[in-house]
Structures are given as structure tokens and as C-alpha cells.
Amino acid sequence: MNVLVTGGAGFIGSHLVDRLLADGHHVTVIDNCVTGRPENVAQHADRPGFTFLRGSVLNETLVAAVCREVDLVFHLAAAVGVTHIVKDPLWAIVTNTRGTEIVLKRAFENRVRVVFASSSEIYGQSDAVPFDEDGPRVLGPTTIHRWAYSTSKALDEHLCWAYADKGLAVSAVRYFNIFGPRMDPAGYGSVIARFVTQALAGEPLTVHGDGRQSRCFTYVSEAVTATILAGTHDGALHEAFNIGHPQEHTIEHLAERVIALTDSPSTVTRVPYAEVYGPSFADTRRRVPDVTKAAERLGFRAHVTLDEGLAAVIAERAAAAERAR
Ligand code: UDP
């Protein structure tokens, strides 16, 4: 197939590109490289069947031209990472909603199937754990910028279903804290990236709040598998899927595992949320996927454990540090 991956130079996108090329597909990437990094796909630069277009999904002419040439679109380009969203909500809202509408519209015109990369952030502060796809979404007030991300991804899903009503073949995958090699070492959108960087530098690990908030960390190769299933499986059409590992870990526990696995002298320091995100911030206390639907409809289940995934991230960072020496 000819496949478009928007956001294909990003963390998850670039792993998806690797897999699609390895499976023999032709891949075009559109990425503006704001959070994506060209080096994530540089290994494919001279490969026949790979095209890298540095540009934005807000460039409708570009998106329209590529959509005429492809059979399938994975739409991952988005403003991501709570820190970024809180810093520049306007950019996040416009990129995520206008960008998605452009991609869906042009895919629809060309009768191209779409997988939309949504987020577990959709569920907000719901306490209906584990979150099932049809469960409630509980968000705080609109004056809290954090919720702009959740709202933008939810509006994008509404756009998906609105286009589905018109005949677009579309599915959504809701990622739960995906991690693995190529996460931004600065830690945008990932506590794991930050903790590993801090542990390897021997610096204190900055645990926000009481550290009892929990997440289900999901290894990137498994997110890629699920994403491709969502784009190819008949049972996936017009549905949203939780893509996550069912095992829940507190952030406190994560910090302990990172320190142990890096054999680091680092300690843990607690940082109030307000110090990091400003006074009006609300965190999600527990975020756990109900994985039944992905298992039943896609035949997908995540298996890679936190320790196994952390080992891969730590090995990548150690190799990078060695090269820099
Ligand atoms: N977090 C933390 N220390 C950090 C970065 C993040 O304790 O240096 C916490 C953050 O407050 C949240 C959790 O780790 O409770 C996961 O944060 P992340 O930004 O990875 O993703 P989120 O699940 O919030 O989208």
C-alpha cells in the first residue's frame, strides 16, 4: 500500500514508519518537526518507497496532494505533551482541530481510510476505572489549559464520526502513556523520558505531587501493532480503541524502578504541581484502560512489562551517552 503517516518523524510516528516500511509498504511522512525530529527517520532517507515532506497538516494544499496518492492515512501529527499544551494552548487547539479536519476532509474526498491517533487524556478525571471506550469523560473547567488537549482530541473524534456518517472509513486509537526509544530526552509528554535522563545524570527524580497518581505504561512497538490493526482490520471501522497495557503503576513506583534499573545514586524529590504547571492545574489520578474491546475486535493485547520497556529505553540512552563521549 501507499501510506501517509502525519507526524511520522515523531516518537510513535517514526516507529510506525519503521514497521510499515519493513512490511513492504511505501510511506510518505508529513511532519513539521516542531516536536518530531528528522533524525528519527533519517535511516530511511535513501530508501526507495520513502518520502519525507517537511510541512504542516495545516497546509491544506500539501495534505490534499498527498491524499490523492495514498491508500491509507495514519494521522498522528498533533500538539502533544502536557507541558507544551499548558505553555501554548492556542497552538495546541488550532493544530489539533484544524489539522485533523483538513486531513479527514482530504481523505474523505479521495476515499482513503484513516486511523486517527487519539489519547487516553480523553477520559480526563473520570474515576470509572478501568476506562471503557463508551465510559464517561470528566473534565475540569475551560480555564484550565490542560483540558484543551483532551477537548481537542475529543472534538477530533467527533469529526471522525461525522465524516464516518458521510462514508469515510475511519477508526481512532486512544494511546495510554506510550514509551520506548526515541522519546524526547527533555521529557516532553513523558515522565519516563524525564526520569531516565535524571537517573542517568545522577540528578534527583522529580515526582510531582504525592507520587500516588498512576498510569499504565505501554511499549511503543505494541502501540504500533495496534495502530496498524486499527487501519487494516474490518472490525475496527468507525470505532475507538483503548491501546494500553492493563498493568497500573504509581509514579512513585516508576521512580523506584528507574533508579534500580539504571543503578543510579539518584534520590527522589517531590515537586508540587503548581511549581511545574502553574497554579491552575489538575492531574489525572488514575488512568487505566479497559482492554477488552481491543482484544475482542483487534486481537490486540499489550505484553511488554514496564521493566522490559525501561531496559530498552535505558540501553538507548546509555548508547547515546557513549557516542557523545
Ligand atoms: N510527572 C512527574 N514528574 C515529572 C514528569 C511527570 O511526577 O518529571 C508525573 C505527571 O505529573 C503525571 C505523570 O507523571 O502525573 C505522567 O505524566 P506525563 O507527562 O508522562 O503524561 P500524562 O499521563 O500526564 O499525560
mmCIF file of N, CA and C in Angstrom, residues 12-117:
data_model
loop_
_atom_site.group_PDB
_atom_site.id
_atom_site.type_symbol
_atom_site.label_atom_id
_atom_site.label_comp_id
_atom_site.label_asym_id
_atom_site.label_seq_id
_atom_site.Cartn_x
_atom_site.Cartn_y
_atom_site.Cartn_z
ATOM 1 N N ILE A 12 6.123 8.168 18.302
ATOM 2 C CA ILE A 12 5.340 6.992 17.895
ATOM 3 C C ILE A 12 5.335 6.874 16.371
ATOM 4 N N GLY A 13 5.164 8.013 15.699
ATOM 5 C CA GLY A 13 5.075 8.013 14.236
ATOM 6 C C GLY A 13 6.274 7.363 13.572
ATOM 7 N N SER A 14 7.461 7.648 14.075
ATOM 8 C CA SER A 14 8.663 7.107 13.420
ATOM 9 C C SER A 14 8.761 5.590 13.614
ATOM 10 N N HIS A 15 8.305 5.092 14.742
ATOM 11 C CA HIS A 15 8.278 3.636 14.933
ATOM 12 C C HIS A 15 7.244 2.997 13.987
ATOM 13 N N LEU A 16 6.159 3.697 13.786
ATOM 14 C CA LEU A 16 5.140 3.208 12.844
ATOM 15 C C LEU A 16 5.711 3.167 11.429
ATOM 16 N N VAL A 17 6.450 4.205 11.066
ATOM 17 C CA VAL A 17 7.087 4.263 9.742
ATOM 18 C C VAL A 17 8.057 3.087 9.576
ATOM 19 N N ASP A 18 8.873 2.830 10.577
ATOM 20 C CA ASP A 18 9.815 1.692 10.524
ATOM 21 C C ASP A 18 9.072 0.404 10.192
ATOM 22 N N ARG A 19 7.979 0.178 10.898
ATOM 23 C CA ARG A 19 7.241 -1.089 10.734
ATOM 24 C C ARG A 19 6.598 -1.172 9.358
ATOM 25 N N LEU A 20 5.991 -0.058 8.915
ATOM 26 C CA LEU A 20 5.307 -0.068 7.609
ATOM 27 C C LEU A 20 6.304 -0.330 6.485
ATOM 28 N N LEU A 21 7.473 0.294 6.575
ATOM 29 C CA LEU A 21 8.499 0.069 5.541
ATOM 30 C C LEU A 21 8.993 -1.375 5.594
ATOM 31 N N ALA A 22 9.203 -1.872 6.795
ATOM 32 C CA ALA A 22 9.670 -3.263 6.945
ATOM 33 C C ALA A 22 8.631 -4.241 6.380
ATOM 34 N N ASP A 23 7.362 -3.851 6.464
ATOM 35 C CA ASP A 23 6.293 -4.714 5.931
ATOM 36 C C ASP A 23 6.113 -4.557 4.426
ATOM 37 N N GLY A 24 6.936 -3.681 3.807
ATOM 38 C CA GLY A 24 6.923 -3.569 2.351
ATOM 39 C C GLY A 24 6.034 -2.472 1.780
ATOM 40 N N HIS A 25 5.495 -1.616 2.643
ATOM 41 C CA HIS A 25 4.642 -0.531 2.136
ATOM 42 C C HIS A 25 5.481 0.666 1.698
ATOM 43 N N HIS A 26 4.905 1.497 0.864
ATOM 44 C CA HIS A 26 5.509 2.785 0.531
ATOM 45 C C HIS A 26 4.962 3.809 1.524
ATOM 46 N N VAL A 27 5.845 4.631 2.058
ATOM 47 C CA VAL A 27 5.431 5.535 3.128
ATOM 48 C C VAL A 27 5.804 6.977 2.810
ATOM 49 N N THR A 28 4.822 7.863 2.950
ATOM 50 C CA THR A 28 5.091 9.304 2.883
ATOM 51 C C THR A 28 4.849 9.878 4.274
ATOM 52 N N VAL A 29 5.792 10.696 4.726
ATOM 53 C CA VAL A 29 5.659 11.343 6.028
ATOM 54 C C VAL A 29 5.432 12.841 5.825
ATOM 55 N N ILE A 30 4.452 13.375 6.530
ATOM 56 C CA ILE A 30 4.339 14.835 6.656
ATOM 57 C C ILE A 30 4.594 15.165 8.121
ATOM 58 N N ASP A 31 5.602 15.982 8.350
ATOM 59 C CA ASP A 31 5.931 16.365 9.728
ATOM 60 C C ASP A 31 6.554 17.750 9.708
ATOM 61 N N ASN A 32 6.088 18.623 10.594
ATOM 62 C CA ASN A 32 6.665 19.984 10.610
ATOM 63 C C ASN A 32 7.878 20.080 11.532
ATOM 64 N N CYS A 33 8.182 18.982 12.201
ATOM 65 C CA CYS A 33 9.373 18.893 13.056
ATOM 66 C C CYS A 33 9.370 19.920 14.187
ATOM 67 N N VAL A 34 8.199 20.215 14.717
ATOM 68 C CA VAL A 34 8.148 21.045 15.928
ATOM 69 C C VAL A 34 8.503 20.172 17.132
ATOM 70 N N THR A 35 7.825 19.049 17.270
ATOM 71 C CA THR A 35 8.247 18.073 18.294
ATOM 72 C C THR A 35 8.834 16.823 17.638
ATOM 73 N N GLY A 36 8.505 16.594 16.390
ATOM 74 C CA GLY A 36 9.131 15.478 15.660
ATOM 75 C C GLY A 36 10.590 15.826 15.347
ATOM 76 N N ARG A 37 11.370 14.789 15.060
ATOM 77 C CA ARG A 37 12.795 15.024 14.770
ATOM 78 C C ARG A 37 13.192 14.277 13.497
ATOM 79 N N PRO A 38 13.752 14.992 12.508
ATOM 80 C CA PRO A 38 14.119 14.339 11.248
ATOM 81 C C PRO A 38 15.031 13.139 11.463
ATOM 82 N N GLU A 39 15.880 13.191 12.497
ATOM 83 C CA GLU A 39 16.802 12.060 12.714
ATOM 84 C C GLU A 39 16.061 10.765 13.065
ATOM 85 N N ASN A 40 14.806 10.883 13.507
ATOM 86 C CA ASN A 40 14.035 9.666 13.800
ATOM 87 C C ASN A 40 13.766 8.824 12.555
ATOM 88 N N VAL A 41 13.783 9.486 11.380
ATOM 89 C CA VAL A 41 13.537 8.732 10.140
ATOM 90 C C VAL A 41 14.714 8.833 9.169
ATOM 91 N N ALA A 42 15.818 9.417 9.630
ATOM 92 C CA ALA A 42 16.985 9.634 8.756
ATOM 93 C C ALA A 42 17.515 8.318 8.191
ATOM 94 N N GLN A 43 17.334 7.222 8.920
ATOM 95 C CA GLN A 43 17.830 5.920 8.459
ATOM 96 C C GLN A 43 17.136 5.453 7.179
ATOM 97 N N HIS A 44 16.001 6.089 6.844
ATOM 98 C CA HIS A 44 15.268 5.680 5.645
ATOM 99 C C HIS A 44 15.487 6.628 4.473
ATOM 100 N N ALA A 45 16.335 7.644 4.663
ATOM 101 C CA ALA A 45 16.439 8.750 3.699
ATOM 102 C C ALA A 45 16.612 8.280 2.259
ATOM 103 N N ASP A 46 17.465 7.284 2.034
ATOM 104 C CA ASP A 46 17.758 6.875 0.653
ATOM 105 C C ASP A 46 16.946 5.668 0.217
ATOM 106 N N ARG A 47 16.003 5.313 1.015
ATOM 107 C CA ARG A 47 15.263 4.086 0.741
ATOM 108 C C ARG A 47 14.175 4.346 -0.315
ATOM 109 N N PRO A 48 14.112 3.514 -1.353
ATOM 110 C CA PRO A 48 13.018 3.685 -2.314
ATOM 111 C C PRO A 48 11.691 3.432 -1.589
ATOM 112 N N GLY A 49 10.700 4.197 -1.939
ATOM 113 C CA GLY A 49 9.403 3.980 -1.285
ATOM 114 C C GLY A 49 9.231 4.802 -0.022
ATOM 115 N N PHE A 50 10.222 5.634 0.305
ATOM 116 C CA PHE A 50 10.072 6.508 1.471
ATOM 117 C C PHE A 50 10.194 7.971 1.053
ATOM 118 N N THR A 51 9.223 8.782 1.437
ATOM 119 C CA THR A 51 9.255 10.213 1.104
ATOM 120 C C THR A 51 9.021 11.006 2.377
ATOM 121 N N PHE A 52 9.909 11.938 2.625
ATOM 122 C CA PHE A 52 9.748 12.804 3.806
ATOM 123 C C PHE A 52 9.403 14.214 3.357
ATOM 124 N N LEU A 53 8.249 14.713 3.780
ATOM 125 C CA LEU A 53 7.836 16.071 3.433
ATOM 126 C C LEU A 53 7.785 16.893 4.705
ATOM 127 N N ARG A 54 8.672 17.861 4.790
ATOM 128 C CA ARG A 54 8.672 18.694 5.988
ATOM 129 C C ARG A 54 7.605 19.757 5.812
ATOM 130 N N GLY A 55 6.535 19.637 6.527
ATOM 131 C CA GLY A 55 5.426 20.575 6.369
ATOM 132 C C GLY A 55 4.365 20.288 7.399
ATOM 133 N N SER A 56 3.363 21.160 7.410
ATOM 134 C CA SER A 56 2.332 21.080 8.430
ATOM 135 C C SER A 56 1.044 20.484 7.866
ATOM 136 N N VAL A 57 0.283 19.816 8.731
ATOM 137 C CA VAL A 57 -1.033 19.344 8.305
ATOM 138 C C VAL A 57 -1.996 20.525 8.145
ATOM 139 N N LEU A 58 -1.563 21.691 8.593
ATOM 140 C CA LEU A 58 -2.384 22.883 8.362
ATOM 141 C C LEU A 58 -2.227 23.384 6.929
ATOM 142 N N ASN A 59 -1.241 22.844 6.211
ATOM 143 C CA ASN A 59 -1.039 23.185 4.799
ATOM 144 C C ASN A 59 -1.960 22.296 3.955
ATOM 145 N N GLU A 60 -3.129 22.830 3.654
ATOM 146 C CA GLU A 60 -4.164 22.018 3.013
ATOM 147 C C GLU A 60 -3.757 21.567 1.611
ATOM 148 N N THR A 61 -3.017 22.405 0.918
ATOM 149 C CA THR A 61 -2.580 22.040 -0.437
ATOM 150 C C THR A 61 -1.693 20.814 -0.383
ATOM 151 N N LEU A 62 -0.797 20.810 0.581
ATOM 152 C CA LEU A 62 0.120 19.674 0.752
ATOM 153 C C LEU A 62 -0.655 18.399 1.101
ATOM 154 N N VAL A 63 -1.530 18.506 2.079
ATOM 155 C CA VAL A 63 -2.302 17.332 2.517
ATOM 156 C C VAL A 63 -3.161 16.809 1.360
ATOM 157 N N ALA A 64 -3.769 17.725 0.635
ATOM 158 C CA ALA A 64 -4.636 17.329 -0.486
ATOM 159 C C ALA A 64 -3.830 16.583 -1.543
ATOM 160 N N ALA A 65 -2.643 17.070 -1.848
ATOM 161 C CA ALA A 65 -1.816 16.445 -2.890
ATOM 162 C C ALA A 65 -1.427 15.030 -2.476
ATOM 163 N N VAL A 66 -1.032 14.847 -1.223
ATOM 164 C CA VAL A 66 -0.591 13.522 -0.777
ATOM 165 C C VAL A 66 -1.786 12.565 -0.695
ATOM 166 N N CYS A 67 -2.914 13.061 -0.239
ATOM 167 C CA CYS A 67 -4.089 12.177 -0.100
ATOM 168 C C CYS A 67 -4.554 11.623 -1.448
ATOM 169 N N ARG A 68 -4.234 12.304 -2.527
ATOM 170 C CA ARG A 68 -4.603 11.780 -3.863
ATOM 171 C C ARG A 68 -3.786 10.546 -4.228
ATOM 172 N N GLU A 69 -2.641 10.364 -3.534
ATOM 173 C CA GLU A 69 -1.694 9.309 -3.927
ATOM 174 C C GLU A 69 -1.681 8.103 -2.994
ATOM 175 N N VAL A 70 -2.441 8.138 -1.894
ATOM 176 C CA VAL A 70 -2.282 7.067 -0.893
ATOM 177 C C VAL A 70 -3.550 6.230 -0.712
ATOM 178 N N ASP A 71 -3.365 5.066 -0.068
ATOM 179 C CA ASP A 71 -4.481 4.145 0.199
ATOM 180 C C ASP A 71 -4.917 4.189 1.662
ATOM 181 N N LEU A 72 -4.038 4.704 2.515
ATOM 182 C CA LEU A 72 -4.305 4.657 3.955
ATOM 183 C C LEU A 72 -3.562 5.820 4.619
ATOM 184 N N VAL A 73 -4.229 6.458 5.588
ATOM 185 C CA VAL A 73 -3.606 7.565 6.330
ATOM 186 C C VAL A 73 -3.585 7.226 7.815
ATOM 187 N N PHE A 74 -2.415 7.358 8.432
ATOM 188 C CA PHE A 74 -2.306 7.333 9.886
ATOM 189 C C PHE A 74 -2.077 8.781 10.314
ATOM 190 N N HIS A 75 -3.041 9.346 11.016
ATOM 191 C CA HIS A 75 -2.939 10.774 11.360
ATOM 192 C C HIS A 75 -2.469 10.923 12.809
ATOM 193 N N LEU A 76 -1.158 11.112 12.951
ATOM 194 C CA LEU A 76 -0.567 11.251 14.285
ATOM 195 C C LEU A 76 -0.075 12.665 14.565
ATOM 196 N N ALA A 77 -0.018 13.515 13.537
ATOM 197 C CA ALA A 77 0.507 14.866 13.756
ATOM 198 C C ALA A 77 -0.393 15.617 14.726
ATOM 199 N N ALA A 78 0.194 16.133 15.768
ATOM 200 C CA ALA A 78 -0.590 16.854 16.782
ATOM 201 C C ALA A 78 0.337 17.600 17.721
ATOM 202 N N ALA A 79 -0.241 18.579 18.396
ATOM 203 C CA ALA A 79 0.460 19.203 19.517
ATOM 204 C C ALA A 79 0.295 18.248 20.689
ATOM 205 N N VAL A 80 1.403 17.773 21.239
ATOM 206 C CA VAL A 80 1.330 16.786 22.329
ATOM 207 C C VAL A 80 2.192 17.191 23.522
ATOM 208 N N GLY A 81 1.905 16.560 24.642
ATOM 209 C CA GLY A 81 2.704 16.792 25.847
ATOM 210 C C GLY A 81 2.088 17.895 26.694
ATOM 211 N N VAL A 82 1.715 17.516 27.903
ATOM 212 C CA VAL A 82 1.019 18.451 28.799
ATOM 213 C C VAL A 82 1.799 19.759 28.956
ATOM 214 N N THR A 83 3.110 19.642 29.096
ATOM 215 C CA THR A 83 3.921 20.854 29.305
ATOM 216 C C THR A 83 3.754 21.816 28.131
ATOM 217 N N HIS A 84 3.781 21.276 26.912
ATOM 218 C CA HIS A 84 3.617 22.116 25.724
ATOM 219 C C HIS A 84 2.226 22.722 25.629
ATOM 220 N N ILE A 85 1.249 21.908 25.964
ATOM 221 C CA ILE A 85 -0.141 22.366 25.853
ATOM 222 C C ILE A 85 -0.394 23.515 26.815
ATOM 223 N N VAL A 86 0.111 23.353 28.024
ATOM 224 C CA VAL A 86 -0.114 24.373 29.052
ATOM 225 C C VAL A 86 0.595 25.671 28.661
ATOM 226 N N LYS A 87 1.750 25.518 28.022
ATOM 227 C CA LYS A 87 2.535 26.695 27.620
ATOM 228 C C LYS A 87 1.893 27.448 26.466
ATOM 229 N N ASP A 88 1.331 26.712 25.499
ATOM 230 C CA ASP A 88 0.785 27.368 24.311
ATOM 231 C C ASP A 88 -0.517 26.689 23.862
ATOM 232 N N PRO A 89 -1.580 26.946 24.626
ATOM 233 C CA PRO A 89 -2.842 26.265 24.314
ATOM 234 C C PRO A 89 -3.419 26.629 22.949
ATOM 235 N N LEU A 90 -3.209 27.860 22.511
ATOM 236 C CA LEU A 90 -3.779 28.267 21.221
ATOM 237 C C LEU A 90 -3.204 27.414 20.092
ATOM 238 N N TRP A 91 -1.894 27.261 20.112
ATOM 239 C CA TRP A 91 -1.218 26.425 19.114
ATOM 240 C C TRP A 91 -1.754 24.994 19.166
ATOM 241 N N ALA A 92 -1.936 24.481 20.379
ATOM 242 C CA ALA A 92 -2.409 23.099 20.535
ATOM 243 C C ALA A 92 -3.808 22.933 19.956
ATOM 244 N N ILE A 93 -4.673 23.866 20.295
ATOM 245 C CA ILE A 93 -6.072 23.758 19.855
ATOM 246 C C ILE A 93 -6.155 23.835 18.329
ATOM 247 N N VAL A 94 -5.459 24.809 17.751
ATOM 248 C CA VAL A 94 -5.540 25.010 16.295
ATOM 249 C C VAL A 94 -4.917 23.825 15.560
ATOM 250 N N THR A 95 -3.729 23.401 15.994
ATOM 251 C CA THR A 95 -3.070 22.277 15.321
ATOM 252 C C THR A 95 -3.950 21.031 15.379
ATOM 253 N N ASN A 96 -4.488 20.777 16.542
ATOM 254 C CA ASN A 96 -5.198 19.501 16.724
ATOM 255 C C ASN A 96 -6.576 19.475 16.083
ATOM 256 N N THR A 97 -7.253 20.595 16.038
ATOM 257 C CA THR A 97 -8.609 20.545 15.474
ATOM 258 C C THR A 97 -8.607 20.895 13.988
ATOM 259 N N ARG A 98 -7.993 22.012 13.624
ATOM 260 C CA ARG A 98 -7.999 22.385 12.207
ATOM 261 C C ARG A 98 -7.200 21.363 11.394
ATOM 262 N N GLY A 99 -6.054 20.949 11.954
ATOM 263 C CA GLY A 99 -5.209 19.979 11.252
ATOM 264 C C GLY A 99 -5.959 18.685 10.987
ATOM 265 N N THR A 100 -6.671 18.204 11.972
ATOM 266 C CA THR A 100 -7.410 16.945 11.811
ATOM 267 C C THR A 100 -8.552 17.103 10.810
ATOM 268 N N GLU A 101 -9.217 18.251 10.862
ATOM 269 C CA GLU A 101 -10.330 18.441 9.916
ATOM 270 C C GLU A 101 -9.817 18.433 8.481
ATOM 271 N N ILE A 102 -8.660 19.042 8.279
ATOM 272 C CA ILE A 102 -8.068 19.069 6.931
ATOM 273 C C ILE A 102 -7.741 17.648 6.477
ATOM 274 N N VAL A 103 -7.116 16.877 7.337
ATOM 275 C CA VAL A 103 -6.729 15.506 6.974
ATOM 276 C C VAL A 103 -7.971 14.656 6.677
ATOM 277 N N LEU A 104 -8.983 14.755 7.540
ATOM 278 C CA LEU A 104 -10.198 13.947 7.342
ATOM 279 C C LEU A 104 -10.914 14.345 6.054
ATOM 280 N N LYS A 105 -10.996 15.643 5.826
ATOM 281 C CA LYS A 105 -11.698 16.133 4.633
ATOM 282 C C LYS A 105 -11.025 15.632 3.361
ATOM 283 N N ARG A 106 -9.691 15.737 3.329
ATOM 284 C CA ARG A 106 -8.982 15.344 2.109
ATOM 285 C C ARG A 106 -8.962 13.821 1.934
ATOM 286 N N ALA A 107 -8.926 13.109 3.025
ATOM 287 C CA ALA A 107 -9.009 11.646 2.934
ATOM 288 C C ALA A 107 -10.394 11.255 2.429
ATOM 289 N N PHE A 108 -11.398 11.895 2.966
ATOM 290 C CA PHE A 108 -12.778 11.617 2.561
ATOM 291 C C PHE A 108 -12.968 11.857 1.057
ATOM 292 N N GLU A 109 -12.460 12.983 0.580
ATOM 293 C CA GLU A 109 -12.613 13.300 -0.856
ATOM 294 C C GLU A 109 -11.979 12.235 -1.739
ATOM 295 N N ASN A 110 -10.905 11.623 -1.215
ATOM 296 C CA ASN A 110 -10.184 10.633 -2.021
ATOM 297 C C ASN A 110 -10.513 9.197 -1.636
ATOM 298 N N ARG A 111 -11.497 9.030 -0.780
ATOM 299 C CA ARG A 111 -11.944 7.702 -0.336
ATOM 300 C C ARG A 111 -10.799 6.886 0.262
ATOM 301 N N VAL A 112 -10.025 7.546 1.100
ATOM 302 C CA VAL A 112 -8.865 6.917 1.731
ATOM 303 C C VAL A 112 -9.191 6.620 3.191
ATOM 304 N N ARG A 113 -8.865 5.433 3.638
ATOM 305 C CA ARG A 113 -9.112 5.040 5.030
ATOM 306 C C ARG A 113 -8.175 5.798 5.977
ATOM 307 N N VAL A 114 -8.662 6.094 7.183
ATOM 308 C CA VAL A 114 -7.883 6.881 8.156
ATOM 309 C C VAL A 114 -7.876 6.196 9.524
ATOM 310 N N VAL A 115 -6.708 6.222 10.163
ATOM 311 C CA VAL A 115 -6.625 5.912 11.600
ATOM 312 C C VAL A 115 -6.232 7.202 12.297
ATOM 313 N N PHE A 116 -7.043 7.612 13.235
ATOM 314 C CA PHE A 116 -6.764 8.840 13.976
ATOM 315 C C PHE A 116 -6.139 8.499 15.332
ATOM 316 N N ALA A 117 -5.009 9.138 15.634
ATOM 317 C CA ALA A 117 -4.327 8.911 16.915
ATOM 318 C C ALA A 117 -4.943 9.803 17.972
#
